[in-house]
Amino acid sequence: MSISQRTEKIRKEYINSKPSISCLRAEIWTNSHKKTAGEPIAVRRAKAFAEACEKLPALIFSEELLVGTPGEFRRTAILTPEFSWMWVDREMDSFDKRPQDPYIITEEQKNFLRKNVWPYWKGNSLEETFLTRVPKDTAKILVDTGILDNDSKWRQAVGEVTPDYQDVLFPRGYRKIRDDAERKLSLLKADSFSNIEKIDFYNSVIIACNGIMRLAERYSEMARTMALSEEDEIRKVELLAISDVCKRVPAEPPRTFREACQFVWFVQLGGIISENPLALNLGRFDQYMYPFYKSDVEKGQLNREKAQELIECLWLKLSEWVWTISSNTANYFAGYNQFQNLTVGGRKRDGSDGTNDLSYICLEATASVKTHQPGLSVRIHPDSPHKFVMAVAKLVSKGLGFPAIHNDRAGADMLLQAGYDPEDARDWSNCGCVVPHFRKTGEWTSAVNVNFGAALEYALNEGKSRLTGEPLGLSEKPAREFKDFREVKEAFMRQLSYLVDHSVIGTVTAQKIHMEMVPRPFLSICVDGCLDKGTDLSKGGAKYNIGPVLTGIGLGVVANSLAAIKKLVFDDKKTTMEEIFSALNSNWEGYENLREKALHVPKYGNDDDYVDSLVTEISDFYYRETRRHKDILGSPFNSAFMGISNYVPTGKIVGALPCGRRAKEPLTEGVSPFAGSDVTTPLAVMRSAAKVNHDVHAGGTLLNLRLNKELVSSDRGLRNLGAMIQAYFSLGAFHVQFNTISTEELRKAQAKPEQYRDLLVRVAGYSTQFVNLSREMQDAIIARTEHGSF
């Protein structure tokens, strides 16, 4: 089904506009906090949210059917100074010039912020508090280093929530939720610490509910006002319909598919205004939206074409708002990506197949609008309809990097080992990149990025950075003194354990500060458990509180490097540890023959157990090391090998590695091979990746592959792709995603970006516009092996 004229017009406006900074939310938030000094922090944040809902402009753009924006621009990037103003002040003079994710900001706006907003928050932001409290030895390797990175947890909001439409939001609406909170509040006396906490929480919920309802009411009023002066009769009718929809939702439960779509966007918009969050996911969209679709179709009120147009409008709203982040964070999450993941397909809670008409319409909408949001994920199981698997393969063939494809059973197994009930585990959806998640959950799904390459470097360089000479890891004996491969491997694992320890310290420090400073009244409403407990989401209010995820970066390249040492030094005795050490110090200059030997040692991604067994051993060790730690709520930490754009900046701080990689080159993301080293077939890559014990890594695992477009240009090619995916999942693997754009086309896009503004590529756990990536990130994608046969 082709895109509608309406959504094509909106899409072009989106594609051709640049993200612009809005100061409005920051101004409103600041003025509100000035007026509420001394009140409970949860109440202060709720009042600021409600004031923003009252004062932000209720803008309705031309042609829109779904309405709501967090600022005054089509592509608005808001500021959240309560989390951090420092990085904004430091970077905003060059916002429009930075290589990754630039923003438009005026001199007038910069002057306004420095005069009217920053002074209030100086000394009172989350970032400043974190930097004051984090231990110095942890900060040395955690703060803007590339060794460990968690700045999205203290310069930004956490996000990482999947609103519960099935059991909380749709059945009740915000008016009933508010009434329930008022009833619970009336039963409490402020005669204990626990009760005072609950009183503050319920007051904050009541204020937040009133805020989001007032926001919708204002859009209803605006639409009706615009209709009075609208000369186009068709648009007048549309505006009156918008007014009627916004008058009802999200205060009341939705009755129609259109009301449900607008309800969903108001929830997203509320989350944006409240904290500008990463990974505010839409969950199993085809499951909770299908009853409205089915009912409307049966009543003759909706057809498939109109349903797709509404979904396209929602996709565009999701893509228009911009997650405002520091340049450091942008290097890890490149491409203006908000990670709003939406999942279709898979089994229902009872184990039966859940694929329905909306599953297909979502695939078609993604193909037609070509936007980077939502992050579309699919769940595949052995009984998935052949038609659905082929529809997934067809979308892959279009070269958009969508969808992310997941093993239904592996996702459920990951949640089972994390402690979920079986029915809830079967009802999982994706969070952010590739994290199996459930809507009744509080979790930091991307807490820290852990640089495996740095751990290996410290093991081989006496605990020091090879590029700077600075001692950053544990003290270690000189490389020439390692007597056997076991000692080398154990040194690496000691250093990796050390990095995990500091990751935990940085995380629990940030968790405690979030509890104290930035409770989450609006998002607490969206997650089952918080209202019953009377406890904010940040303090463990959700039904499930799952430990934070530590993401390993460089698994493949480290395994390649250890294999090179094992083979060249200890098995074949072609060189010595001392010569390897000298070659790495020289970045392989003058050691070309040795580097050639290193490059020919078996590489991960070619179904060779010589190196693949190391990948399994390292990933299992990382899981055990991560799980032995508990977070501030007592939940075990979780491991992951998911990929964002983190493998590029982490590579910049690591010197040459024994596999032949040169200094500062990218590492590897997820469970993907090192770029260009998977020289056999994609099936061999999959067999290598499947040797990882995916089920224990509850934070998710990711495999990126590039296929020559000709491979999937025929029906036979699509069938082969579907069979390959099913075979991969039968081995227990969790995830795979594909780029099917030729190197030639990507080079053309680099040369003439204005002609390729809507070209989407798979970066890692997400897709985004190729032209919105830095040249460095573009080159890293091009460097991946383009497989020409199955």
CSV table of C-alpha atoms in Angstrom, one decimal, residues 165-501:
chain,number,residue,atom,x,y,z
A,165,TYR,CA,-1.8,0.4,27.6
A,166,GLN,CA,-3.4,-3.1,28.1
A,167,ASP,CA,-4.0,-3.0,31.9
A,168,VAL,CA,-3.5,0.6,33.0
A,169,LEU,CA,-4.0,3.3,30.5
A,170,PHE,CA,-6.6,2.3,27.9
A,171,PRO,CA,-9.0,0.6,30.4
A,172,ARG,CA,-9.1,3.5,32.7
A,173,GLY,CA,-8.0,6.8,31.1
A,174,TYR,CA,-6.3,9.5,33.2
A,175,ARG,CA,-9.5,10.8,34.8
A,176,LYS,CA,-10.2,7.4,36.6
A,177,ILE,CA,-6.5,7.1,37.4
A,178,ARG,CA,-6.6,10.5,39.0
A,179,ASP,CA,-9.8,9.6,40.9
A,180,ASP,CA,-8.2,6.4,42.2
A,181,ALA,CA,-5.1,8.3,43.4
A,182,GLU,CA,-7.4,10.8,45.2
A,183,ARG,CA,-9.2,7.9,46.9
A,184,LYS,CA,-5.9,6.3,48.0
A,185,LEU,CA,-4.7,9.6,49.2
A,186,SER,CA,-7.8,10.2,51.3
A,187,LEU,CA,-7.0,7.0,53.3
A,188,LEU,CA,-3.6,8.1,54.4
A,189,LYS,CA,-2.4,10.1,57.4
A,190,ALA,CA,1.0,11.7,57.6
A,191,ASP,CA,2.0,9.7,60.7
A,192,SER,CA,5.0,7.8,59.3
A,193,PHE,CA,7.8,8.1,56.9
A,194,SER,CA,6.2,5.6,54.6
A,195,ASN,CA,2.9,7.4,54.6
A,196,ILE,CA,4.5,10.8,53.9
A,197,GLU,CA,6.2,9.3,50.9
A,198,LYS,CA,3.0,7.9,49.6
A,199,ILE,CA,1.1,11.1,50.2
A,200,ASP,CA,3.7,13.0,48.2
A,201,PHE,CA,3.5,10.4,45.5
A,202,TYR,CA,-0.3,10.4,45.1
A,203,ASN,CA,-0.3,14.2,45.2
A,204,SER,CA,2.2,14.2,42.3
A,205,VAL,CA,0.1,11.7,40.4
A,206,ILE,CA,-3.0,13.7,40.7
A,207,ILE,CA,-1.3,16.9,39.5
A,208,ALA,CA,0.3,15.0,36.6
A,209,CYS,CA,-3.0,13.5,35.5
A,210,ASN,CA,-4.6,16.9,35.6
A,211,GLY,CA,-1.7,18.2,33.5
A,212,ILE,CA,-2.0,15.8,30.7
A,213,MET,CA,-5.8,16.1,30.6
A,214,ARG,CA,-5.5,19.9,30.4
A,215,LEU,CA,-2.9,19.6,27.6
A,216,ALA,CA,-5.4,17.6,25.5
A,217,GLU,CA,-8.2,20.0,26.4
A,218,ARG,CA,-6.2,22.9,25.1
A,219,TYR,CA,-5.6,21.0,21.8
A,220,SER,CA,-9.3,20.4,21.6
A,221,GLU,CA,-10.0,24.1,22.1
A,222,MET,CA,-7.3,25.1,19.5
A,223,ALA,CA,-8.7,22.7,16.9
A,224,ARG,CA,-12.2,24.1,17.3
A,225,THR,CA,-11.0,27.7,17.1
A,226,MET,CA,-9.0,26.9,13.9
A,227,ALA,CA,-12.1,25.2,12.4
A,228,LEU,CA,-14.1,28.5,12.8
A,229,SER,CA,-11.8,30.3,10.4
A,230,GLU,CA,-10.9,27.4,8.1
A,231,GLU,CA,-12.1,28.0,4.6
A,232,ASP,CA,-11.4,24.5,3.3
A,233,GLU,CA,-14.5,22.5,4.2
A,234,ILE,CA,-12.6,19.2,4.3
A,235,ARG,CA,-9.9,20.5,6.6
A,236,LYS,CA,-12.7,22.1,8.7
A,237,VAL,CA,-14.3,18.7,9.3
A,238,GLU,CA,-10.9,17.3,10.1
A,239,LEU,CA,-10.2,20.0,12.7
A,240,LEU,CA,-13.6,19.4,14.3
A,241,ALA,CA,-12.8,15.7,14.5
A,242,ILE,CA,-9.5,16.5,16.1
A,243,SER,CA,-11.3,18.6,18.6
A,244,ASP,CA,-13.7,15.8,19.5
A,245,VAL,CA,-10.9,13.3,19.9
A,246,CYS,CA,-8.8,15.5,22.1
A,247,LYS,CA,-11.8,16.4,24.2
A,248,ARG,CA,-12.1,12.7,25.1
A,249,VAL,CA,-8.6,11.2,25.2
A,250,PRO,CA,-6.5,10.7,27.2
A,251,ALA,CA,-9.0,11.6,30.0
A,252,GLU,CA,-11.3,8.8,29.1
A,253,PRO,CA,-10.7,5.3,27.7
A,254,PRO,CA,-10.5,5.3,23.8
A,255,ARG,CA,-13.4,4.0,21.9
A,256,THR,CA,-12.1,4.1,18.3
A,257,PHE,CA,-8.8,3.3,16.6
A,258,ARG,CA,-8.2,7.0,15.9
A,259,GLU,CA,-8.8,7.9,19.6
A,260,ALA,CA,-6.4,5.1,20.6
A,261,CYS,CA,-3.7,6.5,18.2
A,262,GLN,CA,-4.1,10.0,19.6
A,263,PHE,CA,-4.1,8.6,23.2
A,264,VAL,CA,-0.7,6.9,22.5
A,265,TRP,CA,0.8,10.1,21.1
A,266,PHE,CA,-0.4,12.1,24.1
A,267,VAL,CA,1.4,9.5,26.4
A,268,GLN,CA,4.6,9.9,24.4
A,269,LEU,CA,4.2,13.7,24.5
A,270,GLY,CA,3.7,13.6,28.2
A,271,GLY,CA,6.8,11.6,28.7
A,272,ILE,CA,8.8,14.0,26.5
A,273,ILE,CA,7.6,17.0,28.4
A,274,SER,CA,8.2,15.4,31.7
A,275,GLU,CA,11.8,14.3,31.1
A,276,ASN,CA,12.8,14.1,27.4
A,277,PRO,CA,13.4,10.4,27.8
A,278,LEU,CA,15.4,7.8,25.8
A,279,ALA,CA,13.5,4.6,24.9
A,280,LEU,CA,9.9,5.5,25.7
A,281,ASN,CA,8.7,2.4,23.9
A,282,LEU,CA,5.3,1.6,22.4
A,283,GLY,CA,5.4,-2.0,23.3
A,284,ARG,CA,3.2,-4.6,21.5
A,285,PHE,CA,1.4,-2.1,19.4
A,286,ASP,CA,-0.4,-4.7,17.2
A,287,GLN,CA,-1.8,-6.4,20.3
A,288,TYR,CA,-3.3,-3.6,22.3
A,289,MET,CA,-4.5,-1.6,19.2
A,290,TYR,CA,-6.1,-4.5,17.3
A,291,PRO,CA,-9.4,-4.6,19.3
A,292,PHE,CA,-10.0,-1.0,18.2
A,293,TYR,CA,-9.1,-1.7,14.6
A,294,LYS,CA,-11.2,-4.8,14.4
A,295,SER,CA,-14.2,-3.1,16.0
A,296,ASP,CA,-14.0,0.0,13.7
A,297,VAL,CA,-13.7,-2.2,10.6
A,298,GLU,CA,-16.6,-4.4,11.6
A,299,LYS,CA,-18.7,-1.2,12.1
A,300,GLY,CA,-17.7,0.1,8.7
A,301,GLN,CA,-16.0,3.1,10.4
A,302,LEU,CA,-12.5,2.3,9.2
A,303,ASN,CA,-10.8,0.6,6.3
A,304,ARG,CA,-7.2,-0.7,5.9
A,305,GLU,CA,-6.1,2.4,3.9
A,306,LYS,CA,-7.4,4.8,6.5
A,307,ALA,CA,-5.8,2.8,9.3
A,308,GLN,CA,-2.4,2.9,7.6
A,309,GLU,CA,-2.7,6.6,7.1
A,310,LEU,CA,-3.3,7.1,10.9
A,311,ILE,CA,-0.3,4.9,11.7
A,312,GLU,CA,1.8,6.8,9.2
A,313,CYS,CA,0.8,10.0,11.0
A,314,LEU,CA,1.8,8.5,14.3
A,315,TRP,CA,5.2,7.3,12.9
A,316,LEU,CA,5.8,10.9,11.7
A,317,LYS,CA,5.0,12.4,15.2
A,318,LEU,CA,7.3,9.9,16.8
A,319,SER,CA,10.1,11.0,14.4
A,320,GLU,CA,9.6,14.7,14.7
A,321,TRP,CA,10.6,15.2,18.3
A,322,VAL,CA,14.3,15.2,19.0
A,323,TRP,CA,16.2,13.7,21.9
A,324,THR,CA,18.6,16.5,22.9
A,325,ILE,CA,22.0,15.1,24.0
A,326,SER,CA,25.6,16.1,24.5
A,327,SER,CA,28.2,15.5,21.9
A,328,ASN,CA,29.6,12.7,23.9
A,329,THR,CA,26.2,11.0,24.2
A,330,ALA,CA,25.6,11.6,20.5
A,331,ASN,CA,28.7,9.6,19.6
A,332,TYR,CA,27.2,6.6,21.4
A,333,PHE,CA,23.6,7.2,20.1
A,334,ALA,CA,24.2,8.8,16.7
A,335,GLY,CA,21.5,9.9,14.4
A,336,TYR,CA,18.8,11.9,16.4
A,337,ASN,CA,17.5,8.5,17.6
A,338,GLN,CA,15.0,8.4,20.4
A,339,PHE,CA,14.8,4.6,20.5
A,340,GLN,CA,11.0,4.4,20.7
A,341,ASN,CA,10.8,0.7,20.0
A,342,LEU,CA,7.6,-0.8,18.7
A,343,THR,CA,7.1,-4.6,18.5
A,344,VAL,CA,4.8,-6.6,16.2
A,345,GLY,CA,4.2,-10.3,15.8
A,346,GLY,CA,5.1,-13.1,18.3
A,347,ARG,CA,3.1,-15.2,20.6
A,348,LYS,CA,0.3,-14.1,22.9
A,349,ARG,CA,0.3,-14.6,26.6
A,350,ASP,CA,-1.2,-18.1,26.2
A,351,GLY,CA,1.4,-19.1,23.7
A,352,SER,CA,-0.7,-18.9,20.5
A,353,ASP,CA,0.3,-16.8,17.6
A,354,GLY,CA,-0.5,-13.1,17.9
A,355,THR,CA,0.0,-12.0,14.3
A,356,ASN,CA,-2.9,-9.9,13.0
A,357,ASP,CA,-3.8,-7.4,10.3
A,358,LEU,CA,-2.1,-4.6,12.2
A,359,SER,CA,1.2,-6.5,12.2
A,360,TYR,CA,1.3,-6.2,8.4
A,361,ILE,CA,0.0,-2.6,8.3
A,362,CYS,CA,2.8,-1.5,10.7
A,363,LEU,CA,5.4,-3.1,8.3
A,364,GLU,CA,3.8,-1.4,5.4
A,365,ALA,CA,3.7,2.0,7.2
A,366,THR,CA,7.4,1.8,7.9
A,367,ALA,CA,8.1,1.0,4.3
A,368,SER,CA,6.0,3.9,3.1
A,369,VAL,CA,7.1,6.8,5.4
A,370,LYS,CA,10.8,5.8,5.6
A,371,THR,CA,11.2,7.5,9.0
A,372,HIS,CA,13.7,6.4,11.6
A,373,GLN,CA,11.0,6.1,14.3
A,374,PRO,CA,9.5,4.0,15.6
A,375,GLY,CA,12.2,1.4,16.0
A,376,LEU,CA,10.2,-1.4,14.4
A,377,SER,CA,10.9,-4.9,15.8
A,378,VAL,CA,9.3,-8.2,14.9
A,379,ARG,CA,9.1,-11.4,16.9
A,380,ILE,CA,9.4,-14.7,14.9
A,381,HIS,CA,8.7,-18.2,16.2
A,382,PRO,CA,8.3,-21.6,14.4
A,383,ASP,CA,4.6,-21.1,14.0
A,384,SER,CA,4.7,-17.6,12.6
A,385,PRO,CA,2.6,-17.4,9.5
A,386,HIS,CA,4.7,-17.8,6.3
A,387,LYS,CA,3.0,-14.7,5.0
A,388,PHE,CA,4.3,-12.7,7.9
A,389,VAL,CA,7.9,-14.0,7.6
A,390,MET,CA,7.8,-13.1,3.9
A,391,ALA,CA,6.5,-9.6,4.7
A,392,VAL,CA,9.4,-9.2,7.1
A,393,ALA,CA,11.8,-10.3,4.4
A,394,LYS,CA,10.3,-8.0,1.9
A,395,LEU,CA,10.7,-5.0,4.3
A,396,VAL,CA,14.4,-6.1,4.8
A,397,SER,CA,14.8,-6.0,1.0
A,398,LYS,CA,13.8,-2.4,0.8
A,399,GLY,CA,17.1,-1.4,2.4
A,400,LEU,CA,15.7,0.6,5.3
A,401,GLY,CA,17.5,-1.4,8.0
A,402,PHE,CA,14.0,-2.3,9.3
A,403,PRO,CA,12.8,-4.4,11.0
A,404,ALA,CA,14.9,-5.7,13.8
A,405,ILE,CA,14.1,-9.4,13.8
A,406,HIS,CA,13.9,-11.4,17.1
A,407,ASN,CA,13.6,-14.9,18.2
A,408,ASP,CA,10.3,-15.1,20.1
A,409,ARG,CA,11.5,-18.0,22.3
A,410,ALA,CA,14.9,-16.5,23.2
A,411,GLY,CA,13.3,-13.3,24.3
A,412,ALA,CA,11.0,-15.1,26.6
A,413,ASP,CA,13.9,-17.2,28.0
A,414,MET,CA,15.8,-14.1,28.7
A,415,LEU,CA,13.0,-12.7,30.8
A,416,LEU,CA,12.4,-16.0,32.6
A,417,GLN,CA,16.0,-16.1,33.8
A,418,ALA,CA,15.6,-12.5,34.9
A,419,GLY,CA,12.7,-13.6,37.2
A,420,TYR,CA,9.5,-12.9,35.3
A,421,ASP,CA,6.3,-15.1,35.5
A,422,PRO,CA,6.0,-17.3,32.4
A,423,GLU,CA,2.9,-15.5,31.0
A,424,ASP,CA,4.6,-12.1,31.4
A,425,ALA,CA,7.8,-13.5,29.8
A,426,ARG,CA,5.9,-14.6,26.8
A,427,ASP,CA,4.4,-11.1,26.5
A,428,TRP,CA,7.7,-9.4,26.0
A,429,SER,CA,8.4,-6.4,23.7
A,430,ASN,CA,11.6,-4.6,22.7
A,431,CYS,CA,13.0,-1.7,24.7
A,432,GLY,CA,15.4,0.8,23.1
A,433,CYS,CA,17.7,-1.2,20.8
A,434,VAL,CA,17.3,-5.0,21.4
A,435,VAL,CA,16.4,-5.3,25.0
A,436,PRO,CA,13.6,-7.8,25.8
A,437,HIS,CA,11.3,-5.9,28.1
A,438,PHE,CA,7.9,-6.1,29.7
A,439,ARG,CA,5.5,-3.3,30.3
A,440,LYS,CA,5.2,-3.7,34.0
A,441,THR,CA,8.9,-3.1,34.5
A,442,GLY,CA,11.3,-0.5,36.0
A,443,GLU,CA,14.8,-1.0,34.6
A,444,TRP,CA,17.8,0.8,33.3
A,445,THR,CA,18.2,-1.1,30.1
A,446,SER,CA,21.4,0.8,29.0
A,447,ALA,CA,23.2,1.7,32.2
A,448,VAL,CA,26.9,1.5,31.2
A,449,ASN,CA,28.9,0.8,28.0
A,450,VAL,CA,31.9,-1.3,28.9
A,451,ASN,CA,35.0,-1.3,26.7
A,452,PHE,CA,36.3,-4.8,26.3
A,453,GLY,CA,39.1,-3.5,24.1
A,454,ALA,CA,40.4,-1.3,26.9
A,455,ALA,CA,40.4,-4.3,29.3
A,456,LEU,CA,42.6,-6.3,26.9
A,457,GLU,CA,44.9,-3.3,26.4
A,458,TYR,CA,45.4,-3.0,30.2
A,459,ALA,CA,46.1,-6.7,30.5
A,460,LEU,CA,48.8,-6.5,27.9
A,461,ASN,CA,50.2,-3.1,28.9
A,462,GLU,CA,50.7,-3.3,32.6
A,463,GLY,CA,47.3,-1.6,33.3
A,464,LYS,CA,48.1,1.5,31.2
A,465,SER,CA,46.6,3.1,28.2
A,466,ARG,CA,48.7,2.4,25.2
A,467,LEU,CA,47.9,5.8,23.6
A,468,THR,CA,48.5,8.0,26.7
A,469,GLY,CA,50.6,5.9,29.0
A,470,GLU,CA,48.2,6.7,31.9
A,471,PRO,CA,47.5,4.0,34.4
A,472,LEU,CA,43.8,3.3,34.1
A,473,GLY,CA,43.4,-0.4,34.9
A,474,LEU,CA,44.7,-2.8,37.5
A,475,SER,CA,48.5,-3.1,37.8
A,476,GLU,CA,49.7,-6.0,35.7
A,477,LYS,CA,53.1,-7.7,35.0
A,478,PRO,CA,54.8,-7.0,31.6
A,479,ALA,CA,53.5,-8.8,28.6
A,480,ARG,CA,56.8,-10.6,28.1
A,481,GLU,CA,56.4,-12.4,31.4
A,482,PHE,CA,53.2,-14.2,30.5
A,483,LYS,CA,54.2,-17.9,30.4
A,484,ASP,CA,51.1,-19.4,28.7
A,485,PHE,CA,47.8,-18.4,27.2
A,486,ARG,CA,45.9,-19.1,30.4
A,487,GLU,CA,47.8,-16.2,32.1
A,488,VAL,CA,47.0,-13.8,29.3
A,489,LYS,CA,43.3,-14.7,29.3
A,490,GLU,CA,43.1,-14.5,33.1
A,491,ALA,CA,44.8,-11.0,33.0
A,492,PHE,CA,42.1,-9.8,30.6
A,493,MET,CA,39.4,-11.2,32.8
A,494,ARG,CA,40.8,-9.5,35.8
A,495,GLN,CA,40.8,-6.2,34.0
A,496,LEU,CA,37.3,-6.8,32.7
A,497,SER,CA,36.1,-7.6,36.2
A,498,TYR,CA,37.6,-4.3,37.4
A,499,LEU,CA,35.7,-2.4,34.8
A,500,VAL,CA,32.5,-4.1,35.8
A,501,ASP,CA,33.1,-3.1,39.4
